[in-house]
Short mmCIF file of N, CA and C and ligand atoms in Angstrom, two decimals:
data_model
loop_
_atom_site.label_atom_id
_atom_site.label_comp_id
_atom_site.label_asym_id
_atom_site.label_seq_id
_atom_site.Cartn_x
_atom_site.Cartn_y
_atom_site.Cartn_z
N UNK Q 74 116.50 131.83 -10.25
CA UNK Q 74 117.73 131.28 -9.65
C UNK Q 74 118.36 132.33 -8.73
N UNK Q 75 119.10 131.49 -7.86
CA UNK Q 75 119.27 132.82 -6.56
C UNK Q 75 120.75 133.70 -7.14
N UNK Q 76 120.75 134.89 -7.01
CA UNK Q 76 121.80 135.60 -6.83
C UNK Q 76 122.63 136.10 -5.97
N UNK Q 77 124.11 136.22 -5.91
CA UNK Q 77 124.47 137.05 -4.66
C UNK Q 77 125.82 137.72 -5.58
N UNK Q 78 126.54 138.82 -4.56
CA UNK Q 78 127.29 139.86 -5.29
C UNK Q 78 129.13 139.21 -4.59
N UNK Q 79 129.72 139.39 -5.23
CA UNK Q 79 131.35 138.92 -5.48
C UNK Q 79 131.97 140.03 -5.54
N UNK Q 80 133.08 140.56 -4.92
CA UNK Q 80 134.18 141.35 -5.47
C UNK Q 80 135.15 140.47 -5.04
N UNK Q 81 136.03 140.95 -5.89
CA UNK Q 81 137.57 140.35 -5.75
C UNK Q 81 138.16 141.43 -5.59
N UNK Q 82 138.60 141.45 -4.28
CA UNK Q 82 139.40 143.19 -4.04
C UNK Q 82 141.25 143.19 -4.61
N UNK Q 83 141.10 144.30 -4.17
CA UNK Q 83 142.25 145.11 -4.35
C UNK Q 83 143.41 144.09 -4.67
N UNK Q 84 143.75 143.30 -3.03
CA UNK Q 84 144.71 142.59 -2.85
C UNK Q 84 145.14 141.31 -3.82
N UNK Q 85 144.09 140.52 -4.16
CA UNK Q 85 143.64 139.39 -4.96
C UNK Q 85 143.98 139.84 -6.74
N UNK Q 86 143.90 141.24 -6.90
CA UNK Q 86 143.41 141.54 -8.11
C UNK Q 86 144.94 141.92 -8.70
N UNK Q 87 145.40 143.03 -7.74
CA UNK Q 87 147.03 142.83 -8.27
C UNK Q 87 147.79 141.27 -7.94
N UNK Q 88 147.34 140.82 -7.15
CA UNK Q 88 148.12 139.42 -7.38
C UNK Q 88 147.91 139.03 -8.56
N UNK Q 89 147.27 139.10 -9.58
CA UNK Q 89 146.80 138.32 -10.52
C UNK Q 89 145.85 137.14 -10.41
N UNK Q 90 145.41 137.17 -9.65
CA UNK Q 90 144.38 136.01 -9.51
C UNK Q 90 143.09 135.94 -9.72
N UNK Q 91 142.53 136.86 -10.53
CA UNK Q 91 141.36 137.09 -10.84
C UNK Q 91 141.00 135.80 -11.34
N UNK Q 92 141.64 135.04 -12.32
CA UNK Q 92 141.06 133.79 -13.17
C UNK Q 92 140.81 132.38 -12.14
N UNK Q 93 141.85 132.46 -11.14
CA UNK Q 93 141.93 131.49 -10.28
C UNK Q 93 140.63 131.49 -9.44
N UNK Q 94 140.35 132.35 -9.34
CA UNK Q 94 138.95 132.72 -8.37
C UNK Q 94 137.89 132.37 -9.06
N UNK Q 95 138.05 133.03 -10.24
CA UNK Q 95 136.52 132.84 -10.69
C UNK Q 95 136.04 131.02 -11.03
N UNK Q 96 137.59 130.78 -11.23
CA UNK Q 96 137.38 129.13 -11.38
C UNK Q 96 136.78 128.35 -10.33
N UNK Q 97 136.83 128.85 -9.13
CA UNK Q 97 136.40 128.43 -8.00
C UNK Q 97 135.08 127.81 -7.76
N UNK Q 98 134.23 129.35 -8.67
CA UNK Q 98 133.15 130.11 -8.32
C UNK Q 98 132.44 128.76 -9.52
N UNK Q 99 132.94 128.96 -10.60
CA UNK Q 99 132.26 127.98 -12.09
C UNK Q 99 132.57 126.49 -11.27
N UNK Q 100 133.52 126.20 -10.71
CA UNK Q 100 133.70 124.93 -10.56
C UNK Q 100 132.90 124.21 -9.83
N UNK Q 101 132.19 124.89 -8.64
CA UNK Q 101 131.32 124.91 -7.95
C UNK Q 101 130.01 125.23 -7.92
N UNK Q 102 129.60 125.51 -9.23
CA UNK Q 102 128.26 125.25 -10.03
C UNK Q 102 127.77 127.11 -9.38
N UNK Q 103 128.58 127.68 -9.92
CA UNK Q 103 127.75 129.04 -9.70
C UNK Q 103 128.38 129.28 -11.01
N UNK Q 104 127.36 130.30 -11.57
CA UNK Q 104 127.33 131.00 -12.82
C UNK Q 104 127.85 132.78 -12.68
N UNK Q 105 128.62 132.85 -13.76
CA UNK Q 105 129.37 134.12 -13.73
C UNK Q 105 127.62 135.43 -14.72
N UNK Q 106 126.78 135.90 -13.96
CA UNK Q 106 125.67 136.24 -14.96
C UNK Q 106 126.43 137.87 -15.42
N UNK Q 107 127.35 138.79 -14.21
CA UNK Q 107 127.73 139.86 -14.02
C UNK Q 107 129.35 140.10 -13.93
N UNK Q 108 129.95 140.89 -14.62
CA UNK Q 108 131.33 141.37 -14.69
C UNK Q 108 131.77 142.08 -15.02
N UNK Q 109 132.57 143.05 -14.34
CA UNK Q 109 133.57 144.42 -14.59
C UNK Q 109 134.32 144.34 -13.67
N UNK Q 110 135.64 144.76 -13.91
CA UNK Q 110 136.80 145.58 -13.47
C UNK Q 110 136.61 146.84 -13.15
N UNK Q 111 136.38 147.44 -12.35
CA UNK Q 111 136.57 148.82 -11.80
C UNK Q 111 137.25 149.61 -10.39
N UNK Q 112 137.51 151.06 -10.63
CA UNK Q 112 138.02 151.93 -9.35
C UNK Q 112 137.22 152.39 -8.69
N UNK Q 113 137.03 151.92 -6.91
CA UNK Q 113 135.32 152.84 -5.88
C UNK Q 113 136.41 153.74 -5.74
N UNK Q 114 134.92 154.71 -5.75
CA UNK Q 114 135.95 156.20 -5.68
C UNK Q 114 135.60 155.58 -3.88
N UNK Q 115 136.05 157.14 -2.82
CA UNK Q 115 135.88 156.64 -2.36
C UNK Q 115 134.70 156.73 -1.53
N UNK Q 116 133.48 157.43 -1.94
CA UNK Q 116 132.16 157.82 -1.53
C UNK Q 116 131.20 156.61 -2.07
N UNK Q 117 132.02 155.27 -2.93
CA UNK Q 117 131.60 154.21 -3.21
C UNK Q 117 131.71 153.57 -2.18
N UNK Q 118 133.24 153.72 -1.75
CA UNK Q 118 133.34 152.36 -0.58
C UNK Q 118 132.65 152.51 0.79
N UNK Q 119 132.79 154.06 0.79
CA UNK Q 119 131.99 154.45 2.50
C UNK Q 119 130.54 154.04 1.98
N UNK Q 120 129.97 153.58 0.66
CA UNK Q 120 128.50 153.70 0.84
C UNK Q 120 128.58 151.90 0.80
N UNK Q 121 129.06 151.47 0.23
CA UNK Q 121 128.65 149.78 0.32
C UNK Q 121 129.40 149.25 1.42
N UNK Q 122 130.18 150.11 2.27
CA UNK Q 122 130.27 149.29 3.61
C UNK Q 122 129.63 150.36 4.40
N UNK Q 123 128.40 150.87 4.53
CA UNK Q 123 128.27 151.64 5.50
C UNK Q 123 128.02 151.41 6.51
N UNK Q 124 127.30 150.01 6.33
CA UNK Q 124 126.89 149.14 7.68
C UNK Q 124 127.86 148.94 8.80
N UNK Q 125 129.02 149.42 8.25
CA UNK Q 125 130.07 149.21 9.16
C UNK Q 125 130.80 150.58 9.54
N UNK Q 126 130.15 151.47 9.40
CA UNK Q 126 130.57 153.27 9.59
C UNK Q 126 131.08 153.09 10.80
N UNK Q 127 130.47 152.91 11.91
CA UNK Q 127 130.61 153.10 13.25
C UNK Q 127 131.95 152.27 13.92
N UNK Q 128 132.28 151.10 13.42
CA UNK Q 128 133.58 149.97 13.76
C UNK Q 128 135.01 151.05 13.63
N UNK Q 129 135.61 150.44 14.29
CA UNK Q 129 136.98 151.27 14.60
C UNK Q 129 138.03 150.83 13.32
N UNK Q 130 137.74 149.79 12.53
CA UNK Q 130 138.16 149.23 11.26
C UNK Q 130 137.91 149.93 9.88
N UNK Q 131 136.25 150.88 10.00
CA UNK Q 131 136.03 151.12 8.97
C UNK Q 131 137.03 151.86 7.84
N UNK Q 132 138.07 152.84 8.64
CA UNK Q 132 138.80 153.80 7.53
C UNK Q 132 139.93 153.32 6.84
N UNK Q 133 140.05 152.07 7.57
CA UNK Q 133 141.34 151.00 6.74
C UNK Q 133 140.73 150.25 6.08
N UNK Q 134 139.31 149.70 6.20
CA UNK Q 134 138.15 149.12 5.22
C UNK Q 134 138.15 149.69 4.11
N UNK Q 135 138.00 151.12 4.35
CA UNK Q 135 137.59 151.64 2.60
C UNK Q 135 138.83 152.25 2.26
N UNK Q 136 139.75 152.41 3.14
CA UNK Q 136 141.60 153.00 2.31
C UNK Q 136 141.76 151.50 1.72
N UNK Q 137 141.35 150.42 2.04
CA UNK Q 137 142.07 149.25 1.23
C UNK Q 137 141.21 149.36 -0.31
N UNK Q 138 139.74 149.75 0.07
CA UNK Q 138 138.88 149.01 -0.76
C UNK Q 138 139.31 149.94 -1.97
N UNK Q 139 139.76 151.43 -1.89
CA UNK Q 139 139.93 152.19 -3.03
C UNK Q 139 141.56 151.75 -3.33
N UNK Q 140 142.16 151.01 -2.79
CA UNK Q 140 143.78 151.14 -2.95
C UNK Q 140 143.99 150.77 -4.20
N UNK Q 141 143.25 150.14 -5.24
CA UNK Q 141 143.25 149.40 -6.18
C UNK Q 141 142.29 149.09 -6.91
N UNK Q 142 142.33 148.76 -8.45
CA UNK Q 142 140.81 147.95 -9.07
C UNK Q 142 140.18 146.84 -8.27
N UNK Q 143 138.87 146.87 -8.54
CA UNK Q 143 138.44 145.67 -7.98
C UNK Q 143 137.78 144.87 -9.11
N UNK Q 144 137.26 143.82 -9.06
CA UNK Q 144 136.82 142.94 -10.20
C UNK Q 144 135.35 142.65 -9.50
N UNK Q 145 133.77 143.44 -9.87
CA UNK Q 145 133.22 142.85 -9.02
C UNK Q 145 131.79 142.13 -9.88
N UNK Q 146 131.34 140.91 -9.55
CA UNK Q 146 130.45 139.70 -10.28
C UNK Q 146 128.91 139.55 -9.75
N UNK Q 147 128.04 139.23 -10.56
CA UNK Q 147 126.78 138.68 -10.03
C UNK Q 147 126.77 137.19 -9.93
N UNK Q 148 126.87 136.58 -8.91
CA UNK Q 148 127.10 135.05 -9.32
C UNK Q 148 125.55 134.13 -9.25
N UNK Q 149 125.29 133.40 -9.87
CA UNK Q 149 124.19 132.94 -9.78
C UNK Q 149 123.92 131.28 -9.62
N UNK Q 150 123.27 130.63 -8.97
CA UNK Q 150 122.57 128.99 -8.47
C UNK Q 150 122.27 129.00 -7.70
N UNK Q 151 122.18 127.86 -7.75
CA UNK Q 151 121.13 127.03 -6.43
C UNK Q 151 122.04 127.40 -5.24
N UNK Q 152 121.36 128.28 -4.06
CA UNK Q 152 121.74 128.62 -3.26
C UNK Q 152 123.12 129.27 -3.09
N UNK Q 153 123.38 130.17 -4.11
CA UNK Q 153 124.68 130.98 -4.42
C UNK Q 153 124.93 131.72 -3.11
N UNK Q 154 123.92 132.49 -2.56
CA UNK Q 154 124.38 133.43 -1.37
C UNK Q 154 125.65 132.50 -0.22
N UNK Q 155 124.80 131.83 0.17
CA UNK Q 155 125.68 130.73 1.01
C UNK Q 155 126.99 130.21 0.37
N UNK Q 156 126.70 129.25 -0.77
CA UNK Q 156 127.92 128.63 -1.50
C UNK Q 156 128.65 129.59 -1.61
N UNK Q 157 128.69 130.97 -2.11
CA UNK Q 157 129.58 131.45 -2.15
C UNK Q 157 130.40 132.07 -0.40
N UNK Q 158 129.87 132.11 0.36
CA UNK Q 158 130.18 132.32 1.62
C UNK Q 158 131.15 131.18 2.23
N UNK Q 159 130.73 130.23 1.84
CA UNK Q 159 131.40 128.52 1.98
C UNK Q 159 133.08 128.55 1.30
N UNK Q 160 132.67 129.29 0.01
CA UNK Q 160 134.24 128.88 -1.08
C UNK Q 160 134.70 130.32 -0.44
N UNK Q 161 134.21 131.26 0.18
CA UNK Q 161 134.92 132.64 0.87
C UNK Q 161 136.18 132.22 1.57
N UNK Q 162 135.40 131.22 2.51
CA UNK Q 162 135.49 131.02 4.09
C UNK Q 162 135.86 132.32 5.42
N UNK Q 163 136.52 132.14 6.30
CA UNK Q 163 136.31 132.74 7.40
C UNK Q 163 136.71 134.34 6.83
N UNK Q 164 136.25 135.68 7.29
CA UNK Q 164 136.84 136.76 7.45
C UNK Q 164 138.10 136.93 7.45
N UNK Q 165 138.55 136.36 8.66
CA UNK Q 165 140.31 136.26 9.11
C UNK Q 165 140.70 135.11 8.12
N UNK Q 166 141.52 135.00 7.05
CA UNK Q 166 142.39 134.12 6.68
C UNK Q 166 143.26 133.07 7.51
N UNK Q 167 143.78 134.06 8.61
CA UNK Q 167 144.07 132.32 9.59
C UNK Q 167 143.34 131.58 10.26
N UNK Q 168 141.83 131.89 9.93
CA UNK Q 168 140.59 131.12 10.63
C UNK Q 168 140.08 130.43 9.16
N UNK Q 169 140.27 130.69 8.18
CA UNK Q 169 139.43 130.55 6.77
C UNK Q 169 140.10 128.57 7.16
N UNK Q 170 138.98 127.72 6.35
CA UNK Q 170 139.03 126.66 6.49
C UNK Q 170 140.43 126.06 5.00
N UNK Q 171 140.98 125.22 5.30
CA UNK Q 171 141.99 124.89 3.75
C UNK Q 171 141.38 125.13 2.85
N UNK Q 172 142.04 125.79 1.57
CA UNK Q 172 141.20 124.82 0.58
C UNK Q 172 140.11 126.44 0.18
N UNK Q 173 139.59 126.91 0.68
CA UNK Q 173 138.85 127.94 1.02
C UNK Q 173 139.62 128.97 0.05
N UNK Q 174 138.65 130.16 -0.50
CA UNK Q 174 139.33 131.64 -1.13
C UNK Q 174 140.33 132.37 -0.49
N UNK Q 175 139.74 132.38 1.00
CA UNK Q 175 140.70 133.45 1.74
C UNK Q 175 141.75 132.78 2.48
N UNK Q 176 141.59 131.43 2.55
CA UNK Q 176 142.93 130.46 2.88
C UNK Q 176 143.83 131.05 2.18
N UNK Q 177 143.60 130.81 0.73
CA UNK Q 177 144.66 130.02 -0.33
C UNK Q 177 145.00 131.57 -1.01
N UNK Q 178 144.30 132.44 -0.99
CA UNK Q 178 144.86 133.86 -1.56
C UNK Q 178 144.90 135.39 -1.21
N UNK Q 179 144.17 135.12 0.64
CA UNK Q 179 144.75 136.01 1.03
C UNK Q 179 145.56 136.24 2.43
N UNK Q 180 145.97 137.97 3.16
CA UNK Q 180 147.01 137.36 3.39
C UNK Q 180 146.90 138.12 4.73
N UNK Q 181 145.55 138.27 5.33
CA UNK Q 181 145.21 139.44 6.68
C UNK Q 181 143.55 139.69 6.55
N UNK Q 182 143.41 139.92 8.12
CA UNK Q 182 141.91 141.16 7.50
C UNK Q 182 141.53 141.80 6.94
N UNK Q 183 142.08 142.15 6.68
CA UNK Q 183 142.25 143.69 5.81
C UNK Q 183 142.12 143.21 4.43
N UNK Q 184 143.18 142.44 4.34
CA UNK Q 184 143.63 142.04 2.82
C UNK Q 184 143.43 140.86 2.29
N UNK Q 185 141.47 140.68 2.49
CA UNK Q 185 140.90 138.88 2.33
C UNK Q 185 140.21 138.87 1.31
N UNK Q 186 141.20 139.18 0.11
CA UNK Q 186 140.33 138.77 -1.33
C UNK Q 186 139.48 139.02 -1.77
N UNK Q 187 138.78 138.80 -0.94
CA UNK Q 187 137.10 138.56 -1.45
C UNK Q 187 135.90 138.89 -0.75
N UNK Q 188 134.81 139.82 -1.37
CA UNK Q 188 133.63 139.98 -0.54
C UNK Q 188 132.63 139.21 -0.91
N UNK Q 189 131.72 138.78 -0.24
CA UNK Q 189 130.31 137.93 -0.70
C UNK Q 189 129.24 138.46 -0.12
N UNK Q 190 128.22 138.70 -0.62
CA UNK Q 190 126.85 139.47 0.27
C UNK Q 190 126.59 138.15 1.61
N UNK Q 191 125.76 138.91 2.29
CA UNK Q 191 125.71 137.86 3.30
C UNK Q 191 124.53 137.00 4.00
N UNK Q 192 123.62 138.07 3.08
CA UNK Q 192 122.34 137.59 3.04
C UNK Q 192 121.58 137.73 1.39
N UNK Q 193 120.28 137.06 1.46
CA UNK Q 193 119.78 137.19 0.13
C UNK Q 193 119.79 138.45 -0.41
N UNK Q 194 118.64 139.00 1.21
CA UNK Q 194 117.94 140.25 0.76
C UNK Q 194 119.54 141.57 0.76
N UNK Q 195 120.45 141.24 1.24
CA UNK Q 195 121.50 142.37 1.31
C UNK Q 195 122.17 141.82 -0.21
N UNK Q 196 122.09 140.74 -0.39
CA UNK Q 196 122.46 140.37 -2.30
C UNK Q 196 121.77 141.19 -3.45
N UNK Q 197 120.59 141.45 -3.15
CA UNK Q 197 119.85 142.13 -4.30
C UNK Q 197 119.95 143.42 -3.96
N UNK Q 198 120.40 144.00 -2.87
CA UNK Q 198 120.70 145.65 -3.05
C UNK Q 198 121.71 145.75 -3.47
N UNK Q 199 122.87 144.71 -2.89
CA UNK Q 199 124.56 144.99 -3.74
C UNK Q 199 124.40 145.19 -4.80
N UNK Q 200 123.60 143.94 -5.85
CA UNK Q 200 123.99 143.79 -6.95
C UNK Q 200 122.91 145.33 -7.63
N UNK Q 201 121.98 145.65 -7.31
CA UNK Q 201 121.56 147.02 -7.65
C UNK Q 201 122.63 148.32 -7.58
N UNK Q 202 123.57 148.19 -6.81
CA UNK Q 202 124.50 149.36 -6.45
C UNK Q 202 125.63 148.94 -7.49
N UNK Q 203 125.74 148.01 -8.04
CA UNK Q 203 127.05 148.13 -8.80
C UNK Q 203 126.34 147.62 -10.15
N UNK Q 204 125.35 147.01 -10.79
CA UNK Q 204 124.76 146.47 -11.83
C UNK Q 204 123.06 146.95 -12.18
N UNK Q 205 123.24 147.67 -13.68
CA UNK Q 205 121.95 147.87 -14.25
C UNK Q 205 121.58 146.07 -14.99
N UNK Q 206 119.69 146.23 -14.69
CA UNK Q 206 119.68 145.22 -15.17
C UNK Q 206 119.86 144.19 -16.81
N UNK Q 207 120.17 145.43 -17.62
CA UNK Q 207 121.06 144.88 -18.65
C UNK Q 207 122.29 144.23 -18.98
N UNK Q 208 123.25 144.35 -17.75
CA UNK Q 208 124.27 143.86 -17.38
C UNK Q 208 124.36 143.08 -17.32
N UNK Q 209 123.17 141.97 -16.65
CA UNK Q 209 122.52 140.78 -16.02
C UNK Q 209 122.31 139.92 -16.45
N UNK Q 210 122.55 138.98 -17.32
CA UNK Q 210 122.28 137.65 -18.65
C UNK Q 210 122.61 136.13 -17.66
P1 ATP U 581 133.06 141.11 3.39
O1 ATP U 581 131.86 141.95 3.80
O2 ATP U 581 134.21 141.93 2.89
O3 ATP U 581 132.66 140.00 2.49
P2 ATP U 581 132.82 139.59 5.76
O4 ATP U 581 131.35 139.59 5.47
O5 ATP U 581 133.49 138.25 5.91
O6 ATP U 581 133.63 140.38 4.68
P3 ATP U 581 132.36 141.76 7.59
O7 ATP U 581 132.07 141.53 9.03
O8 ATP U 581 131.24 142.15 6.69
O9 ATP U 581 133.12 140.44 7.05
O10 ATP U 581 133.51 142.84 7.52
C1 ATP U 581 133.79 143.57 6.32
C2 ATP U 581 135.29 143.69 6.16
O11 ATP U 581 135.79 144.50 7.24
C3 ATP U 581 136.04 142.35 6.25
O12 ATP U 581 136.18 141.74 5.01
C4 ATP U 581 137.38 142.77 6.84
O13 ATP U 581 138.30 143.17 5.82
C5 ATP U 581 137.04 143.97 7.68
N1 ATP U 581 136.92 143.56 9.08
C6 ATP U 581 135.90 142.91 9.66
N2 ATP U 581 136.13 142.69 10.97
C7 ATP U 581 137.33 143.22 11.23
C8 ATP U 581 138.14 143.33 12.38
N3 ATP U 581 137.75 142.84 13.56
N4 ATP U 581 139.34 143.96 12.26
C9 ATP U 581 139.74 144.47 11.08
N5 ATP U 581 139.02 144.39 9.94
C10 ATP U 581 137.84 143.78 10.00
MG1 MG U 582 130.34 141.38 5.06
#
């Protein structure tokens, strides 16, 4: 069954909305297989966004990503990478479609809830960087 990787950042997480989210995720036929609460130092966040080193965004990318715990998941079904990209929606929150994660709980670029891998093959390295496979059920 396909996998892809979830955080619920910073912004989302002191709101309290961790439960609201994940309901999203179950309601929509993806499976919760992976879960922890944790702090990226910040030689975490420069390494799982590195793809984005070079962007003029990156140092407010990873000052947000350490600003706070994050909550981050292995989610798993039938075509999870995507579905979960779908219940994301847009990057920008005032582009995210209604109804959508980053519509309904967050509140800027910067500050859009939620990450989702974006491809398969970039799903199975996330979930290697934050999950041993015992973690994994
Ligand atoms: P994520 O990787 O966090 O799931 P994404 O795949 O929708 O988001 P990316 O293009 O991978 O978007 O960008 C990573 C993060 O960098 C975004 O979530 C956003 O917070 C930030 N970001 C992306 N583009 C911009 C931009 N033009 N200006 C400011 N911040 C941006
Ligand atoms: Mg991305």
């Amino acid at each position: 069954m396909e996998q892809t990787l979830s955080i619920i950042k910073p912004d989302a997480v002191a709101k309290g909305v961790i439960g609201k989210i994940i309901d999203r995720f179950e309601s929509n036929g993806l499976r919760i297989a992976a879960a922890k609460k944790m702090q990226l130092s910040r030689a975490d966040a420069e390494a799982f966004y590195a793809v984005h080193a070079a962007r003029p965004f990156f140092n407010d990318l990873v000052e947000f990503m350490i600003s706070g715990p994050v909550f981050v998941m292995v989610l798993e079904g039938k075509g999870a990478m995507a579905k979960n990209r779908d219940l994301m929606g847009a990057t920008n929150p005032q582009e995210a479609e209604p109804g959508t994660i980053r519509a309904d709980f967050a509140d800027s670029i910067d500050a859009n809830a939620v990450h989702g891998s974006d491809s398969v093959e970039n799903a199975a390295n996330e979930i290697k960087f934050f999950f041993s496979g015992r973690e994994i059920l």
